[in-house]
Amino acid sequence: MNALVKKFLPPMFVAFSLYTGVVLAEQVEVLWLGHATTRITSTEGKVIVIDPFLKKNPMTPAKYKDLKALGKVNLILVTHGHPDHTNDLLELARLNGAIVVANFEYPLQLVKLGLLDSERTIAMNKGGTVAPLGRGIKIHMVPADHSSSVDFSVLGLSESDQPLKAVRFLAGGVPVGYVVELENGFKIYHSGDTNVFGDMALINKFYAPDLALVCIGGHYTMDPEGAAYAVRELIKPKQVIPIHYGTFPVINRTPAELRAALGDAPIRVLELKPGDAAKF
């Protein structure tokens, strides 16, 4: 944001807010709620939640076990179908009438089961860009290296309700990540669950994210050493927030290990506690 804009920001915000009723903020807020669950609030007050896993998330602060505490959620982004990323998707979508964006197969399965509203669902794929909140906010879907499925156990369907009673999982399409490009040009990459892979370099080339939220827990995803290589050599953001660690005993790696693995790389590690927010 240039100096001229900053100089006139307060009166411009007041005038715009009085005219439109939209409350503006100079900064983007990123609230981490444990595991991969993230709430992004744009400069125009639009709220985006990624991978809603709150009620059964042992890291989520008690306040946010009540989904209403998230405020008016406009958009939900789903990286893949595993329960630790979608446990509260259906309730949150219904609570707010939020638009849900996910890989092509996953939301269409839920629409077919009568669990999501087709009019409030965007099924897309890697390489695609959508702007469901208006042209000022762009959602870019990018690759991830993981797996995905639809687990009946988190859909509110009992075994007797299941359309296919002999199975627990349905195909959930492919895992993805997102680059969220906001009104002020600030770009946030959320890795979802992934291993490090060479084409992460294209995320830098095409989107050049300012901030990366990357998984570091190991076992199911890349560990701190893999994440350090990903951000230092491939994605090259200015700042990184480590996510997807500490939730369960098996994903026990730490931000300190990420910082050590980065060495003298000029990337700032922002170590948030669940419920902490950073502003940019």
GROMACS .gro file of C-alpha atoms in nm:
model
  280
    1MET     CA    1   0.000   0.000   0.000
    2ASN     CA    2   0.164   0.329  -0.107
    3ALA     CA    3   0.228   0.629   0.115
    4LEU     CA    4  -0.041   0.843  -0.050
    5VAL     CA    5  -0.307   0.582   0.018
    6LYS     CA    6  -0.193   0.541   0.378
    7LYS     CA    7  -0.205   0.920   0.430
    8PHE     CA    8  -0.571   0.941   0.332
    9LEU     CA    9  -0.677   0.600   0.463
   10PRO     CA   10  -0.877   0.698   0.774
   11PRO     CA   11  -1.112   0.953   0.611
   12MET     CA   12  -1.153   0.728   0.306
   13PHE     CA   13  -1.250   0.437   0.532
   14VAL     CA   14  -1.502   0.652   0.721
   15ALA     CA   15  -1.662   0.783   0.401
   16PHE     CA   16  -1.678   0.440   0.240
   17SER     CA   17  -1.824   0.280   0.552
   18LEU     CA   18  -2.093   0.549   0.589
   19TYR     CA   19  -2.189   0.515   0.223
   20THR     CA   20  -2.191   0.135   0.193
   21GLY     CA   21  -2.225   0.003   0.546
   22VAL     CA   22  -1.911  -0.206   0.492
   23VAL     CA   23  -1.655  -0.182   0.770
   24LEU     CA   24  -1.303  -0.160   0.631
   25ALA     CA   25  -0.974  -0.233   0.801
   26GLU     CA   26  -0.627  -0.138   0.688
   27GLN     CA   27  -0.495  -0.488   0.753
   28VAL     CA   28  -0.570  -0.849   0.672
   29GLU     CA   29  -0.618  -1.072   0.977
   30VAL     CA   30  -0.517  -1.440   0.986
   31LEU     CA   31  -0.652  -1.632   1.287
   32TRP     CA   32  -0.514  -1.982   1.344
   33LEU     CA   33  -0.745  -2.213   1.537
   34GLY     CA   34  -0.529  -2.525   1.562
   35HIS     CA   35  -0.448  -2.800   1.314
   36ALA     CA   36  -0.518  -2.660   0.964
   37THR     CA   37  -0.822  -2.451   1.057
   38THR     CA   38  -0.771  -2.087   0.963
   39ARG     CA   39  -0.995  -1.781   0.949
   40ILE     CA   40  -0.894  -1.501   0.714
   41THR     CA   41  -1.063  -1.161   0.743
   42SER     CA   42  -1.010  -0.933   0.447
   43THR     CA   43  -0.974  -0.554   0.450
   44GLU     CA   44  -1.342  -0.529   0.355
   45GLY     CA   45  -1.450  -0.759   0.637
   46LYS     CA   46  -1.507  -1.070   0.425
   47VAL     CA   47  -1.450  -1.386   0.629
   48ILE     CA   48  -1.296  -1.698   0.478
   49VAL     CA   49  -1.256  -2.019   0.679
   50ILE     CA   50  -1.025  -2.295   0.558
   51ASP     CA   51  -1.070  -2.657   0.672
   52PRO     CA   52  -1.322  -2.619   0.958
   53PHE     CA   53  -1.228  -2.865   1.234
   54LEU     CA   54  -1.319  -2.706   1.565
   55LYS     CA   55  -1.557  -2.893   1.795
   56LYS     CA   56  -1.345  -3.209   1.815
   57ASN     CA   57  -1.012  -3.034   1.766
   58PRO     CA   58  -0.815  -3.065   2.091
   59MET     CA   59  -0.615  -2.752   2.007
   60THR     CA   60  -0.907  -2.521   1.937
   61PRO     CA   61  -0.976  -2.270   2.220
   62ALA     CA   62  -1.305  -2.331   2.401
   63LYS     CA   63  -1.449  -2.005   2.267
   64TYR     CA   64  -1.440  -2.133   1.910
   65LYS     CA   65  -1.607  -2.465   1.990
   66ASP     CA   66  -1.917  -2.251   1.940
   67LEU     CA   67  -1.910  -2.196   1.565
   68LYS     CA   68  -2.099  -1.868   1.604
   69ALA     CA   69  -1.781  -1.722   1.754
   70LEU     CA   70  -1.628  -1.723   1.405
   71GLY     CA   71  -1.867  -1.445   1.306
   72LYS     CA   72  -2.040  -1.420   0.971
   73VAL     CA   73  -1.850  -1.664   0.749
   74ASN     CA   74  -1.882  -1.580   0.381
   75LEU     CA   75  -1.671  -1.853   0.226
   76ILE     CA   76  -1.538  -2.197   0.327
   77LEU     CA   77  -1.243  -2.353   0.146
   78VAL     CA   78  -1.187  -2.727   0.178
   79THR     CA   79  -0.844  -2.871   0.095
   80HIS     CA   80  -0.954  -3.238   0.113
   81GLY     CA   81  -1.217  -3.460   0.267
   82HIS     CA   82  -1.048  -3.608   0.574
   83PRO     CA   83  -1.244  -3.558   0.899
   84ASP     CA   84  -0.974  -3.347   1.064
   85HIS     CA   85  -1.035  -3.088   0.791
   86THR     CA   86  -1.412  -3.114   0.740
   87ASN     CA   87  -1.568  -3.213   1.072
   88ASP     CA   88  -1.765  -2.889   1.105
   89LEU     CA   89  -1.810  -2.810   0.737
   90LEU     CA   90  -2.178  -2.891   0.708
   91GLU     CA   91  -2.286  -2.715   1.028
   92LEU     CA   92  -2.078  -2.406   0.950
   93ALA     CA   93  -2.208  -2.385   0.593
   94ARG     CA   94  -2.568  -2.410   0.711
   95LEU     CA   95  -2.517  -2.167   0.998
   96ASN     CA   96  -2.398  -1.888   0.771
   97GLY     CA   97  -2.524  -1.977   0.426
   98ALA     CA   98  -2.157  -1.970   0.332
   99ILE     CA   99  -2.033  -2.063  -0.013
  100VAL     CA  100  -1.827  -2.383  -0.011
  101VAL     CA  101  -1.533  -2.428  -0.251
  102ALA     CA  102  -1.363  -2.767  -0.289
  103ASN     CA  103  -1.212  -3.002  -0.545
  104PHE     CA  104  -1.458  -3.119  -0.810
  105GLU     CA  105  -1.568  -3.457  -0.672
  106TYR     CA  106  -1.591  -3.381  -0.302
  107PRO     CA  107  -1.871  -3.119  -0.291
  108LEU     CA  108  -2.066  -3.291  -0.567
  109GLN     CA  109  -2.075  -3.607  -0.353
  110LEU     CA  110  -2.217  -3.401  -0.065
  111VAL     CA  111  -2.470  -3.229  -0.289
  112LYS     CA  112  -2.582  -3.570  -0.420
  113LEU     CA  113  -2.629  -3.688  -0.061
  114GLY     CA  114  -2.845  -3.382   0.008
  115LEU     CA  115  -2.594  -3.238   0.255
  116LEU     CA  116  -2.483  -2.925   0.069
  117ASP     CA  117  -2.684  -2.673  -0.133
  118SER     CA  118  -2.579  -2.689  -0.497
  119GLU     CA  119  -2.648  -2.316  -0.530
  120ARG     CA  120  -2.393  -2.239  -0.257
  121THR     CA  121  -2.127  -2.483  -0.376
  122ILE     CA  122  -1.839  -2.435  -0.618
  123ALA     CA  123  -1.676  -2.753  -0.749
  124MET     CA  124  -1.349  -2.669  -0.923
  125ASN     CA  125  -1.005  -2.809  -0.985
  126LYS     CA  126  -0.634  -2.731  -0.974
  127GLY     CA  127  -0.535  -2.438  -1.194
  128GLY     CA  128  -0.877  -2.276  -1.160
  129THR     CA  129  -0.954  -1.934  -1.014
  130VAL     CA  130  -1.289  -1.818  -0.878
  131ALA     CA  131  -1.410  -1.493  -0.721
  132PRO     CA  132  -1.726  -1.586  -0.528
  133LEU     CA  133  -1.699  -1.281  -0.299
  134GLY     CA  134  -1.655  -1.032  -0.581
  135ARG     CA  135  -1.370  -0.945  -0.812
  136GLY     CA  136  -1.156  -0.802  -0.532
  137ILE     CA  137  -1.087  -1.145  -0.379
  138LYS     CA  138  -0.953  -1.428  -0.595
  139ILE     CA  139  -0.930  -1.791  -0.489
  140HIS     CA  140  -0.667  -1.990  -0.678
  141MET     CA  141  -0.671  -2.370  -0.638
  142VAL     CA  142  -0.323  -2.526  -0.646
  143PRO     CA  143  -0.192  -2.883  -0.616
  144ALA     CA  144  -0.114  -3.076  -0.298
  145ASP     CA  145   0.040  -3.421  -0.257
  146HIS     CA  146  -0.181  -3.621  -0.019
  147SER     CA  147  -0.509  -3.819  -0.036
  148SER     CA  148  -0.879  -3.744   0.010
  149SER     CA  149  -1.206  -3.922   0.087
  150VAL     CA  150  -1.563  -3.867   0.205
  151ASP     CA  151  -1.602  -4.029   0.548
  152PHE     CA  152  -1.963  -4.112   0.634
  153SER     CA  153  -1.881  -4.086   1.005
  154VAL     CA  154  -1.859  -3.705   0.988
  155LEU     CA  155  -2.162  -3.648   0.767
  156GLY     CA  156  -2.427  -3.707   1.031
  157LEU     CA  157  -2.527  -4.034   0.864
  158SER     CA  158  -2.565  -4.343   1.079
  159GLU     CA  159  -2.475  -4.684   0.939
  160SER     CA  160  -2.843  -4.751   0.868
  161ASP     CA  161  -2.872  -4.419   0.681
  162GLN     CA  162  -2.576  -4.473   0.452
  163PRO     CA  163  -2.663  -4.490   0.083
  164LEU     CA  164  -2.392  -4.755   0.045
  165LYS     CA  165  -2.403  -4.948   0.371
  166ALA     CA  166  -2.102  -5.169   0.299
  167VAL     CA  167  -1.852  -4.883   0.273
  168ARG     CA  168  -1.718  -4.619   0.506
  169PHE     CA  169  -1.553  -4.396   0.247
  170LEU     CA  170  -1.649  -4.252  -0.090
  171ALA     CA  171  -1.404  -4.099  -0.334
  172GLY     CA  172  -1.318  -3.748  -0.225
  173GLY     CA  173  -1.136  -3.628  -0.534
  174VAL     CA  174  -0.784  -3.496  -0.506
  175PRO     CA  175  -0.622  -3.293  -0.227
  176VAL     CA  176  -0.549  -2.929  -0.303
  177GLY     CA  177  -0.408  -2.611  -0.156
  178TYR     CA  178  -0.519  -2.252  -0.210
  179VAL     CA  179  -0.373  -1.911  -0.277
  180VAL     CA  180  -0.611  -1.645  -0.147
  181GLU     CA  181  -0.553  -1.309  -0.316
  182LEU     CA  182  -0.715  -1.026  -0.121
  183GLU     CA  183  -0.841  -0.676  -0.208
  184ASN     CA  184  -0.514  -0.506  -0.119
  185GLY     CA  185  -0.305  -0.751  -0.322
  186PHE     CA  186  -0.186  -0.952  -0.020
  187LYS     CA  187  -0.158  -1.322  -0.111
  188ILE     CA  188  -0.184  -1.612   0.133
  189TYR     CA  189  -0.090  -1.970   0.044
  190HIS     CA  190  -0.251  -2.246   0.252
  191SER     CA  191  -0.081  -2.578   0.180
  192GLY     CA  192  -0.353  -2.809   0.309
  193ASP     CA  193  -0.204  -3.149   0.384
  194THR     CA  194   0.089  -3.219   0.156
  195ASN     CA  195   0.434  -3.359   0.111
  196VAL     CA  196   0.695  -3.132  -0.043
  197PHE     CA  197   0.689  -3.160  -0.424
  198GLY     CA  198   0.889  -2.987  -0.697
  199ASP     CA  199   0.598  -2.807  -0.860
  200MET     CA  200   0.559  -2.593  -0.550
  201ALA     CA  201   0.803  -2.371  -0.741
  202LEU     CA  202   0.516  -2.287  -0.977
  203ILE     CA  203   0.316  -2.151  -0.683
  204ASN     CA  204   0.593  -1.896  -0.642
  205LYS     CA  205   0.621  -1.831  -1.014
  206PHE     CA  206   0.250  -1.774  -1.078
  207TYR     CA  207   0.129  -1.630  -0.745
  208ALA     CA  208   0.432  -1.518  -0.538
  209PRO     CA  209   0.251  -1.549  -0.202
  210ASP     CA  210   0.343  -1.303   0.072
  211LEU     CA  211   0.250  -1.547   0.350
  212ALA     CA  212   0.249  -1.927   0.356
  213LEU     CA  213   0.065  -2.149   0.604
  214VAL     CA  214   0.242  -2.484   0.578
  215CYS     CA  215   0.200  -2.819   0.751
  216ILE     CA  216   0.500  -2.933   0.955
  217GLY     CA  217   0.374  -3.223   1.171
  218GLY     CA  218   0.522  -3.512   0.975
  219HIS     CA  219   0.375  -3.865   0.950
  220TYR     CA  220   0.078  -3.760   0.733
  221THR     CA  221   0.245  -3.453   0.579
  222MET     CA  222   0.585  -3.297   0.532
  223ASP     CA  223   0.792  -3.248   0.845
  224PRO     CA  224   0.982  -2.930   0.944
  225GLU     CA  225   1.277  -3.020   0.723
  226GLY     CA  226   1.053  -3.080   0.422
  227ALA     CA  227   0.854  -2.764   0.495
  228ALA     CA  228   1.176  -2.563   0.527
  229TYR     CA  229   1.292  -2.683   0.187
  230ALA     CA  230   0.949  -2.606   0.039
  231VAL     CA  231   0.938  -2.245   0.159
  232ARG     CA  232   1.310  -2.168   0.123
  233GLU     CA  233   1.372  -2.320  -0.221
  234LEU     CA  234   1.033  -2.339  -0.392
  235ILE     CA  235   0.752  -2.116  -0.259
  236LYS     CA  236   0.971  -1.834  -0.122
  237PRO     CA  237   0.719  -1.636   0.083
  238LYS     CA  238   0.824  -1.347   0.306
  239GLN     CA  239   0.663  -1.504   0.613
  240VAL     CA  240   0.540  -1.848   0.717
  241ILE     CA  241   0.295  -1.973   0.977
  242PRO     CA  242   0.346  -2.342   1.069
  243ILE     CA  243   0.024  -2.546   1.096
  244HIS     CA  244  -0.093  -2.908   1.127
  245TYR     CA  245   0.125  -3.007   1.420
  246GLY     CA  246   0.073  -3.093   1.787
  247THR     CA  247  -0.293  -3.190   1.748
  248PHE     CA  248  -0.231  -3.561   1.795
  249PRO     CA  249   0.070  -3.748   1.937
  250VAL     CA  250   0.184  -3.875   1.599
  251ILE     CA  251   0.227  -3.522   1.453
  252ASN     CA  252   0.465  -3.401   1.720
  253ARG     CA  253   0.711  -3.181   1.530
  254THR     CA  254   0.754  -2.813   1.625
  255PRO     CA  255   0.796  -2.460   1.487
  256ALA     CA  256   1.137  -2.447   1.657
  257GLU     CA  257   1.247  -2.732   1.432
  258LEU     CA  258   1.117  -2.546   1.128
  259ARG     CA  259   1.311  -2.236   1.232
  260ALA     CA  260   1.627  -2.442   1.279
  261ALA     CA  261   1.582  -2.612   0.942
  262LEU     CA  262   1.543  -2.275   0.768
  263GLY     CA  263   1.881  -2.165   0.899
  264ASP     CA  264   1.965  -1.816   0.774
  265ALA     CA  265   1.692  -1.807   0.507
  266PRO     CA  266   1.526  -1.462   0.498
  267ILE     CA  267   1.182  -1.601   0.587
  268ARG     CA  268   1.014  -1.494   0.908
  269VAL     CA  269   0.851  -1.775   1.108
  270LEU     CA  270   0.537  -1.658   1.290
  271GLU     CA  271   0.467  -1.903   1.569
  272LEU     CA  272   0.103  -1.862   1.664
  273LYS     CA  273  -0.082  -2.039   1.940
  274PRO     CA  274  -0.433  -2.162   1.857
  275GLY     CA  275  -0.659  -1.861   1.890
  276ASP     CA  276  -0.381  -1.614   1.805
  277ALA     CA  277  -0.419  -1.378   1.511
  278ALA     CA  278  -0.159  -1.206   1.297
  279LYS     CA  279  -0.226  -0.889   1.097
  280PHE     CA  280  -0.062  -0.790   0.771
   0.00000   0.00000   0.00000
